[in-house]
PDB file of C-alpha atoms and ligand atoms in Angstrom:
ATOM      1  CA  MET A 298      94.641  98.606 191.107  1.00  0.00           C
ATOM      2  CA  ALA A 299      93.722  99.970 187.714  1.00  0.00           C
ATOM      3  CA  ASN A 300      90.577  98.477 186.161  1.00  0.00           C
ATOM      4  CA  TYR A 301      91.441  98.211 182.469  1.00  0.00           C
ATOM      5  CA  GLU A 302      88.390  95.978 181.855  1.00  0.00           C
ATOM      6  CA  LEU A 303      86.415  99.242 181.602  1.00  0.00           C
ATOM      7  CA  LEU A 304      88.269 100.148 178.384  1.00  0.00           C
ATOM      8  CA  LYS A 305      85.905  97.993 176.406  1.00  0.00           C
ATOM      9  CA  ASP A 306      82.912 100.059 177.533  1.00  0.00           C
ATOM     10  CA  ILE A 307      84.777 103.334 176.897  1.00  0.00           C
ATOM     11  CA  GLU A 308      85.718 102.166 173.424  1.00  0.00           C
ATOM     12  CA  LYS A 309      82.122 101.110 172.683  1.00  0.00           C
ATOM     13  CA  TYR A 310      80.846 104.533 173.874  1.00  0.00           C
ATOM     14  CA  GLY A 311      83.329 106.243 171.632  1.00  0.00           C
ATOM     15  CA  ARG A 312      82.499 104.214 168.549  1.00  0.00           C
ATOM     16  CA  ASP A 313      78.688 104.423 169.153  1.00  0.00           C
ATOM     17  CA  ASN A 314      78.906 108.188 169.520  1.00  0.00           C
ATOM     18  CA  LYS A 315      81.133 108.733 166.481  1.00  0.00           C
ATOM     19  CA  ILE A 316      83.981 110.053 168.523  1.00  0.00           C
ATOM     20  CA  PRO A 317      87.122 109.563 166.406  1.00  0.00           C
ATOM     21  CA  ILE A 318      89.018 107.328 168.874  1.00  0.00           C
ATOM     22  CA  LEU A 319      91.931 105.208 167.637  1.00  0.00           C
ATOM     23  CA  LEU A 320      91.187 102.496 165.102  1.00  0.00           C
ATOM     24  CA  ASP A 321      92.028  98.905 166.227  1.00  0.00           C
ATOM     25  CA  ASP A 322      94.986  98.368 163.868  1.00  0.00           C
ATOM     26  CA  THR A 323      96.529 101.787 164.677  1.00  0.00           C
ATOM     27  CA  LEU A 324      96.167 101.100 168.418  1.00  0.00           C
ATOM     28  CA  GLU A 325      97.799  97.745 168.035  1.00  0.00           C
ATOM     29  CA  TYR A 326     100.725  99.245 166.074  1.00  0.00           C
ATOM     30  CA  ILE A 327     101.298 101.955 168.718  1.00  0.00           C
ATOM     31  CA  LEU A 328     100.975  99.667 171.722  1.00  0.00           C
ATOM     32  CA  ASN A 329     103.642  97.386 170.222  1.00  0.00           C
ATOM     33  CA  ILE A 330     106.058 100.395 170.138  1.00  0.00           C
ATOM     34  CA  LEU A 331     105.114 101.394 173.702  1.00  0.00           C
ATOM     35  CA  LYS A 332     105.756  97.761 174.893  1.00  0.00           C
ATOM     36  CA  GLN A 333     109.267  98.030 173.482  1.00  0.00           C
ATOM     37  CA  ILE A 334     110.157 101.482 174.694  1.00  0.00           C
ATOM     38  CA  LYS A 335     108.349 101.474 178.069  1.00  0.00           C
ATOM     39  CA  PRO A 336     108.011 105.277 178.023  1.00  0.00           C
ATOM     40  CA  LYS A 337     108.338 107.423 181.113  1.00  0.00           C
ATOM     41  CA  ARG A 338     106.725 110.516 179.633  1.00  0.00           C
ATOM     42  CA  ILE A 339     104.035 110.647 176.957  1.00  0.00           C
ATOM     43  CA  LEU A 340     102.535 113.680 175.371  1.00  0.00           C
ATOM     44  CA  GLU A 341      99.226 113.476 173.519  1.00  0.00           C
ATOM     45  CA  ILE A 342      97.491 116.202 171.540  1.00  0.00           C
ATOM     46  CA  GLY A 343      93.777 115.382 171.265  1.00  0.00           C
ATOM     47  CA  THR A 344      92.383 113.541 174.310  1.00  0.00           C
ATOM     48  CA  ALA A 345      88.737 113.169 173.310  1.00  0.00           C
ATOM     49  CA  ILE A 346      87.230 110.886 176.029  1.00  0.00           C
ATOM     50  CA  GLY A 347      90.591 109.557 177.132  1.00  0.00           C
ATOM     51  CA  PHE A 348      90.498 106.216 175.370  1.00  0.00           C
ATOM     52  CA  SER A 349      93.912 106.308 173.708  1.00  0.00           C
ATOM     53  CA  ALA A 350      95.591 107.852 176.794  1.00  0.00           C
ATOM     54  CA  LEU A 351      94.053 105.090 178.983  1.00  0.00           C
ATOM     55  CA  CYS A 352      95.357 102.419 176.565  1.00  0.00           C
ATOM     56  CA  PHE A 353      98.794 104.011 176.566  1.00  0.00           C
ATOM     57  CA  SER A 354      98.943 104.281 180.374  1.00  0.00           C
ATOM     58  CA  LYS A 355      99.141 100.470 180.645  1.00  0.00           C
ATOM     59  CA  TYR A 356     102.553 100.534 179.078  1.00  0.00           C
ATOM     60  CA  LEU A 357     104.192 103.390 181.009  1.00  0.00           C
ATOM     61  CA  SER A 358     107.227 102.667 183.076  1.00  0.00           C
ATOM     62  CA  ASP A 359     106.462 102.424 186.817  1.00  0.00           C
ATOM     63  CA  ASP A 360     106.822 106.177 187.521  1.00  0.00           C
ATOM     64  CA  GLY A 361     105.646 107.161 184.039  1.00  0.00           C
ATOM     65  CA  ARG A 362     103.105 109.809 183.251  1.00  0.00           C
ATOM     66  CA  ILE A 363     100.934 111.137 180.344  1.00  0.00           C
ATOM     67  CA  ASP A 364     100.160 114.759 179.527  1.00  0.00           C
ATOM     68  CA  THR A 365      97.180 115.024 177.217  1.00  0.00           C
ATOM     69  CA  ILE A 366      95.559 118.125 175.782  1.00  0.00           C
ATOM     70  CA  GLU A 367      91.898 118.595 174.797  1.00  0.00           C
ATOM     71  CA  ILE A 368      90.096 121.753 173.650  1.00  0.00           C
ATOM     72  CA  GLU A 369      86.460 120.751 174.236  1.00  0.00           C
ATOM     73  CA  SER A 370      85.422 121.075 177.867  1.00  0.00           C
ATOM     74  CA  LEU A 371      82.667 118.381 177.648  1.00  0.00           C
ATOM     75  CA  ARG A 372      85.298 115.898 176.426  1.00  0.00           C
ATOM     76  CA  VAL A 373      87.723 116.925 179.120  1.00  0.00           C
ATOM     77  CA  GLU A 374      85.017 116.147 181.737  1.00  0.00           C
ATOM     78  CA  GLN A 375      84.337 112.783 180.106  1.00  0.00           C
ATOM     79  CA  ALA A 376      88.063 111.969 179.984  1.00  0.00           C
ATOM     80  CA  LEU A 377      88.544 112.852 183.617  1.00  0.00           C
ATOM     81  CA  GLU A 378      85.610 110.761 184.613  1.00  0.00           C
ATOM     82  CA  ASN A 379      86.917 107.762 182.601  1.00  0.00           C
ATOM     83  CA  ILE A 380      90.429 108.163 183.974  1.00  0.00           C
ATOM     84  CA  LYS A 381      88.980 108.194 187.512  1.00  0.00           C
ATOM     85  CA  LYS A 382      86.819 105.075 186.883  1.00  0.00           C
ATOM     86  CA  VAL A 383      89.820 103.221 185.561  1.00  0.00           C
ATOM     87  CA  GLY A 384      91.814 104.441 188.438  1.00  0.00           C
ATOM     88  CA  VAL A 385      94.852 105.979 186.861  1.00  0.00           C
ATOM     89  CA  GLU A 386      94.407 109.600 187.933  1.00  0.00           C
ATOM     90  CA  ASP A 387      98.073 109.594 189.110  1.00  0.00           C
ATOM     91  CA  LYS A 388      99.308 108.694 185.670  1.00  0.00           C
ATOM     92  CA  ILE A 389      97.334 110.959 183.335  1.00  0.00           C
ATOM     93  CA  ARG A 390      97.150 114.697 183.447  1.00  0.00           C
ATOM     94  CA  VAL A 391      94.539 116.340 181.220  1.00  0.00           C
ATOM     95  CA  LEU A 392      95.319 119.827 180.092  1.00  0.00           C
ATOM     96  CA  GLU A 393      92.259 121.793 178.888  1.00  0.00           C
ATOM     97  CA  GLY A 394      92.573 124.273 176.026  1.00  0.00           C
ATOM     98  CA  ASP A 395      93.892 124.791 172.542  1.00  0.00           C
ATOM     99  CA  ALA A 396      97.087 122.789 172.196  1.00  0.00           C
ATOM    100  CA  LEU A 397      98.617 125.650 170.355  1.00  0.00           C
ATOM    101  CA  GLU A 398      98.214 127.793 173.454  1.00  0.00           C
ATOM    102  CA  ILE A 399      99.256 125.125 175.947  1.00  0.00           C
ATOM    103  CA  LEU A 400     102.244 123.587 174.160  1.00  0.00           C
ATOM    104  CA  PRO A 401     104.510 126.686 174.510  1.00  0.00           C
ATOM    105  CA  TYR A 402     104.264 126.231 178.258  1.00  0.00           C
ATOM    106  CA  LEU A 403     105.558 122.680 178.205  1.00  0.00           C
ATOM    107  CA  HIS A 404     109.312 122.191 178.601  1.00  0.00           C
ATOM    108  CA  GLU A 405     109.820 118.584 179.680  1.00  0.00           C
ATOM    109  CA  GLU A 406     111.262 115.928 177.497  1.00  0.00           C
ATOM    110  CA  TYR A 407     108.908 113.266 176.256  1.00  0.00           C
ATOM    111  CA  ASP A 408     109.764 109.741 175.028  1.00  0.00           C
ATOM    112  CA  PHE A 409     106.585 109.505 172.892  1.00  0.00           C
ATOM    113  CA  VAL A 410     104.470 112.287 171.351  1.00  0.00           C
ATOM    114  CA  PHE A 411     101.057 111.441 169.765  1.00  0.00           C
ATOM    115  CA  ILE A 412      99.445 113.998 167.530  1.00  0.00           C
ATOM    116  CA  ASP A 413      95.685 113.332 167.051  1.00  0.00           C
ATOM    117  CA  ALA A 414      93.790 116.656 166.817  1.00  0.00           C
ATOM    118  CA  SER A 415      92.753 119.227 164.125  1.00  0.00           C
ATOM    119  CA  LYS A 416      94.518 118.289 160.882  1.00  0.00           C
ATOM    120  CA  GLY A 417      94.888 121.931 159.766  1.00  0.00           C
ATOM    121  CA  LYS A 418      97.291 122.536 162.643  1.00  0.00           C
ATOM    122  CA  TYR A 419      99.626 119.517 162.253  1.00  0.00           C
ATOM    123  CA  ASN A 420     102.533 121.660 161.064  1.00  0.00           C
ATOM    124  CA  GLU A 421     102.387 123.765 164.201  1.00  0.00           C
ATOM    125  CA  PHE A 422     101.803 120.796 166.559  1.00  0.00           C
ATOM    126  CA  PHE A 423     104.738 119.054 164.967  1.00  0.00           C
ATOM    127  CA  ALA A 424     107.083 121.902 165.594  1.00  0.00           C
ATOM    128  CA  HIS A 425     106.305 121.569 169.270  1.00  0.00           C
ATOM    129  CA  ALA A 426     106.570 117.809 169.049  1.00  0.00           C
ATOM    130  CA  THR A 427     110.140 117.986 167.730  1.00  0.00           C
ATOM    131  CA  ARG A 428     111.051 120.522 170.356  1.00  0.00           C
ATOM    132  CA  LEU A 429     109.699 118.362 173.214  1.00  0.00           C
ATOM    133  CA  CYS A 430     110.668 114.872 171.975  1.00  0.00           C
ATOM    134  CA  LYS A 431     113.920 113.533 173.358  1.00  0.00           C
ATOM    135  CA  LYS A 432     116.672 111.992 171.245  1.00  0.00           C
ATOM    136  CA  GLY A 433     115.614 108.408 170.373  1.00  0.00           C
ATOM    137  CA  GLY A 434     111.981 109.239 171.162  1.00  0.00           C
ATOM    138  CA  TYR A 435     108.994 108.733 168.853  1.00  0.00           C
ATOM    139  CA  ILE A 436     106.508 111.115 167.287  1.00  0.00           C
ATOM    140  CA  ILE A 437     103.421 109.618 165.671  1.00  0.00           C
ATOM    141  CA  ALA A 438     100.753 111.637 163.849  1.00  0.00           C
ATOM    142  CA  ASP A 439      97.356 109.979 163.164  1.00  0.00           C
ATOM    143  CA  ASN A 440      94.856 110.482 160.326  1.00  0.00           C
ATOM    144  CA  VAL A 441      97.487 111.770 157.890  1.00  0.00           C
ATOM    145  CA  LEU A 442      95.937 109.922 154.914  1.00  0.00           C
ATOM    146  CA  TYR A 443      92.504 111.322 155.799  1.00  0.00           C
ATOM    147  CA  LYS A 444      90.277 108.457 154.544  1.00  0.00           C
ATOM    148  CA  GLY A 445      92.349 107.945 151.488  1.00  0.00           C
ATOM    149  CA  MET A 446      91.904 111.505 150.242  1.00  0.00           C
ATOM    150  CA  VAL A 447      95.497 112.536 150.628  1.00  0.00           C
ATOM    151  CA  MET A 448      96.584 109.910 148.127  1.00  0.00           C
ATOM    152  CA  SER A 449      93.774 110.469 145.651  1.00  0.00           C
ATOM    153  CA  ASP A 450      93.710 113.026 142.788  1.00  0.00           C
ATOM    154  CA  TYR A 451      90.132 114.103 143.146  1.00  0.00           C
ATOM    155  CA  ASN A 452      88.959 115.733 146.285  1.00  0.00           C
ATOM    156  CA  LYS A 453      85.756 117.605 147.036  1.00  0.00           C
ATOM    157  CA  HIS A 454      86.192 121.358 147.481  1.00  0.00           C
ATOM    158  CA  LYS A 455      85.203 121.032 151.149  1.00  0.00           C
ATOM    159  CA  GLN A 456      88.206 118.864 152.027  1.00  0.00           C
ATOM    160  CA  ARG A 457      90.721 120.376 149.668  1.00  0.00           C
ATOM    161  CA  THR A 458      92.365 122.715 152.171  1.00  0.00           C
ATOM    162  CA  ALA A 459      92.860 119.960 154.744  1.00  0.00           C
ATOM    163  CA  VAL A 460      94.115 117.551 152.143  1.00  0.00           C
ATOM    164  CA  ASN A 461      96.642 120.122 150.842  1.00  0.00           C
ATOM    165  CA  LYS A 462      97.784 120.895 154.336  1.00  0.00           C
ATOM    166  CA  LEU A 463      98.255 117.222 155.101  1.00  0.00           C
ATOM    167  CA  ARG A 464     100.337 116.709 151.918  1.00  0.00           C
ATOM    168  CA  GLU A 465     102.541 119.587 152.898  1.00  0.00           C
ATOM    169  CA  PHE A 466     102.835 118.189 156.458  1.00  0.00           C
ATOM    170  CA  ILE A 467     103.845 114.701 155.237  1.00  0.00           C
ATOM    171  CA  ASP A 468     106.458 116.299 152.900  1.00  0.00           C
ATOM    172  CA  MET A 469     107.841 118.407 155.699  1.00  0.00           C
ATOM    173  CA  VAL A 470     108.149 115.451 158.054  1.00  0.00           C
ATOM    174  CA  LEU A 471     109.771 113.130 155.523  1.00  0.00           C
ATOM    175  CA  LYS A 472     112.303 115.841 154.609  1.00  0.00           C
ATOM    176  CA  ASN A 473     113.388 116.518 158.216  1.00  0.00           C
ATOM    177  CA  GLU A 474     116.887 115.116 158.518  1.00  0.00           C
ATOM    178  CA  ASN A 475     116.816 114.944 162.238  1.00  0.00           C
ATOM    179  CA  LEU A 476     114.102 112.357 162.027  1.00  0.00           C
ATOM    180  CA  LYS A 477     113.822 108.837 160.570  1.00  0.00           C
ATOM    181  CA  SER A 478     110.231 108.805 159.360  1.00  0.00           C
ATOM    182  CA  GLU A 479     107.865 106.410 157.651  1.00  0.00           C
ATOM    183  CA  LEU A 480     104.368 106.914 156.282  1.00  0.00           C
ATOM    184  CA  LEU A 481     102.245 103.889 156.985  1.00  0.00           C
ATOM    185  CA  ASP A 482      98.849 102.915 155.478  1.00  0.00           C
ATOM    186  CA  ILE A 483      97.549 101.672 158.803  1.00  0.00           C
ATOM    187  CA  GLY A 484      94.038 102.756 159.959  1.00  0.00           C
ATOM    188  CA  ASP A 485      93.525 106.276 158.687  1.00  0.00           C
ATOM    189  CA  GLY A 486      97.248 106.671 157.913  1.00  0.00           C
ATOM    190  CA  ILE A 487      99.987 107.404 160.386  1.00  0.00           C
ATOM    191  CA  ILE A 488     103.390 108.968 160.088  1.00  0.00           C
ATOM    192  CA  VAL A 489     105.943 107.539 162.521  1.00  0.00           C
ATOM    193  CA  SER A 490     109.123 109.426 163.273  1.00  0.00           C
ATOM    194  CA  ILE A 491     112.100 108.618 165.441  1.00  0.00           C
ATOM    195  CA  MET A 492     114.218 111.576 166.635  1.00  0.00           C
ATOM    196  CA  ILE A 493     117.664 110.510 165.529  1.00  0.00           C
ATOM    197  CA  ASN A 494     119.547 113.769 165.955  1.00  0.00           C
ATOM    198  CA  LYS A 495     118.981 116.422 168.577  1.00  0.00           C
TER     199      LYS A 495
HETATM  200  N1  SAH B 671      93.248 110.499 170.794  1.00  0.00           N
HETATM  201  C1  SAH B 671      91.818 110.169 170.999  1.00  0.00           C
HETATM  202  C2  SAH B 671      90.974 110.725 169.899  1.00  0.00           C
HETATM  203  C3  SAH B 671      91.190 112.234 169.645  1.00  0.00           C
HETATM  204  S1  SAH B 671      89.920 112.880 168.548  1.00  0.00           S
HETATM  205  C4  SAH B 671      91.632 108.662 171.057  1.00  0.00           C
HETATM  206  O1  SAH B 671      92.130 108.007 170.147  1.00  0.00           O
HETATM  207  O2  SAH B 671      90.937 108.148 171.987  1.00  0.00           O
HETATM  208  C5  SAH B 671      90.566 114.510 168.364  1.00  0.00           C
HETATM  209  C6  SAH B 671      90.336 115.388 169.570  1.00  0.00           C
HETATM  210  O3  SAH B 671      91.123 116.530 169.388  1.00  0.00           O
HETATM  211  C7  SAH B 671      88.920 115.927 169.677  1.00  0.00           C
HETATM  212  O4  SAH B 671      88.388 115.605 170.930  1.00  0.00           O
HETATM  213  C8  SAH B 671      89.044 117.433 169.547  1.00  0.00           C
HETATM  214  O5  SAH B 671      88.148 118.163 170.347  1.00  0.00           O
HETATM  215  C9  SAH B 671      90.484 117.680 169.914  1.00  0.00           C
HETATM  216  N2  SAH B 671      91.098 118.852 169.360  1.00  0.00           N
HETATM  217  C10 SAH B 671      90.957 119.409 168.126  1.00  0.00           C
HETATM  218  N3  SAH B 671      91.643 120.464 168.005  1.00  0.00           N
HETATM  219  C11 SAH B 671      92.392 120.660 169.121  1.00  0.00           C
HETATM  220  C12 SAH B 671      93.315 121.620 169.574  1.00  0.00           C
HETATM  221  N4  SAH B 671      93.708 122.682 168.807  1.00  0.00           N
HETATM  222  N5  SAH B 671      93.808 121.548 170.810  1.00  0.00           N
HETATM  223  C13 SAH B 671      93.432 120.473 171.623  1.00  0.00           C
HETATM  224  N6  SAH B 671      92.514 119.569 171.256  1.00  0.00           N
HETATM  225  C14 SAH B 671      92.058 119.674 170.058  1.00  0.00           C
HETATM  226 MG1   MG B 672      92.883 109.767 165.149  1.00  0.00          MG
END
C-alpha cells in the first residue's frame, strides 16, 4: 500500500529548501483534471524531488505509469528515495539527464504531459510534448507568467531573455490550431492545452 501521508513531509522539505515544487492552487487545478481523465500514461519534464509526480501517481488508472525527467543527479537521488518511501516504485520511472537529450528516445503516447523545467527551453520541450501527447490528451506548462514578469512592461535586464522567450512560447501555443489552449493566472501561470487534432 502506498503511503501518501508522507507527501506532507516531502512538500515541507521542498518549500523549506526553496525547491520550486508545485504551488497549492496549481496542484489543485491539475489534480482535478487528472481525477477526470484517469490517465494511463503521464510524462513530466522536471522531476525535482518527485513531489508533483508523487501527487499525480495517486490519480493514475490501475495499470498507469509516469515517466519523469530530471537533469540534476542529486535531485534524481532524492526523488528515487521519496518514491521508494511512498512505495510507488512500480508507477514512477525517473529518467536522468537533459530532457532535450532524452525526449527524442521516447515514442509512447501519453495522456498528460507536464512541462516544469528550464523556461528557456519550453519551445523545444513543447515540440516533443505535441509529438508524444495523444489525441484528446492534455499538455500543461507551468511558470509561464514568471512571477508576473511576462505580463509586465518593465523587466530587469537579467530576466529579459527568459521573459521574451516565454512570451514567444505563449504566442506559439495559443496559435497552434491542433490544440485548444488557455492561459491561466493560477499559481505562477500555466498554459493548458488539449490536443484536439492529431
Ligand atoms: N515538477 C516538480 C518541480 C520541478 S522544478 C514539482 O512540482 O515537484 C524544475 C526541475 O527541472 C529542477 O529540478 C531542474 O533541475 C529540472 N530541469 C531543468 N532543466 C532541465 C532539463 N533540461 N532537463 C531535465 N530537467 C531539467
Ligand atoms: Mg513549476
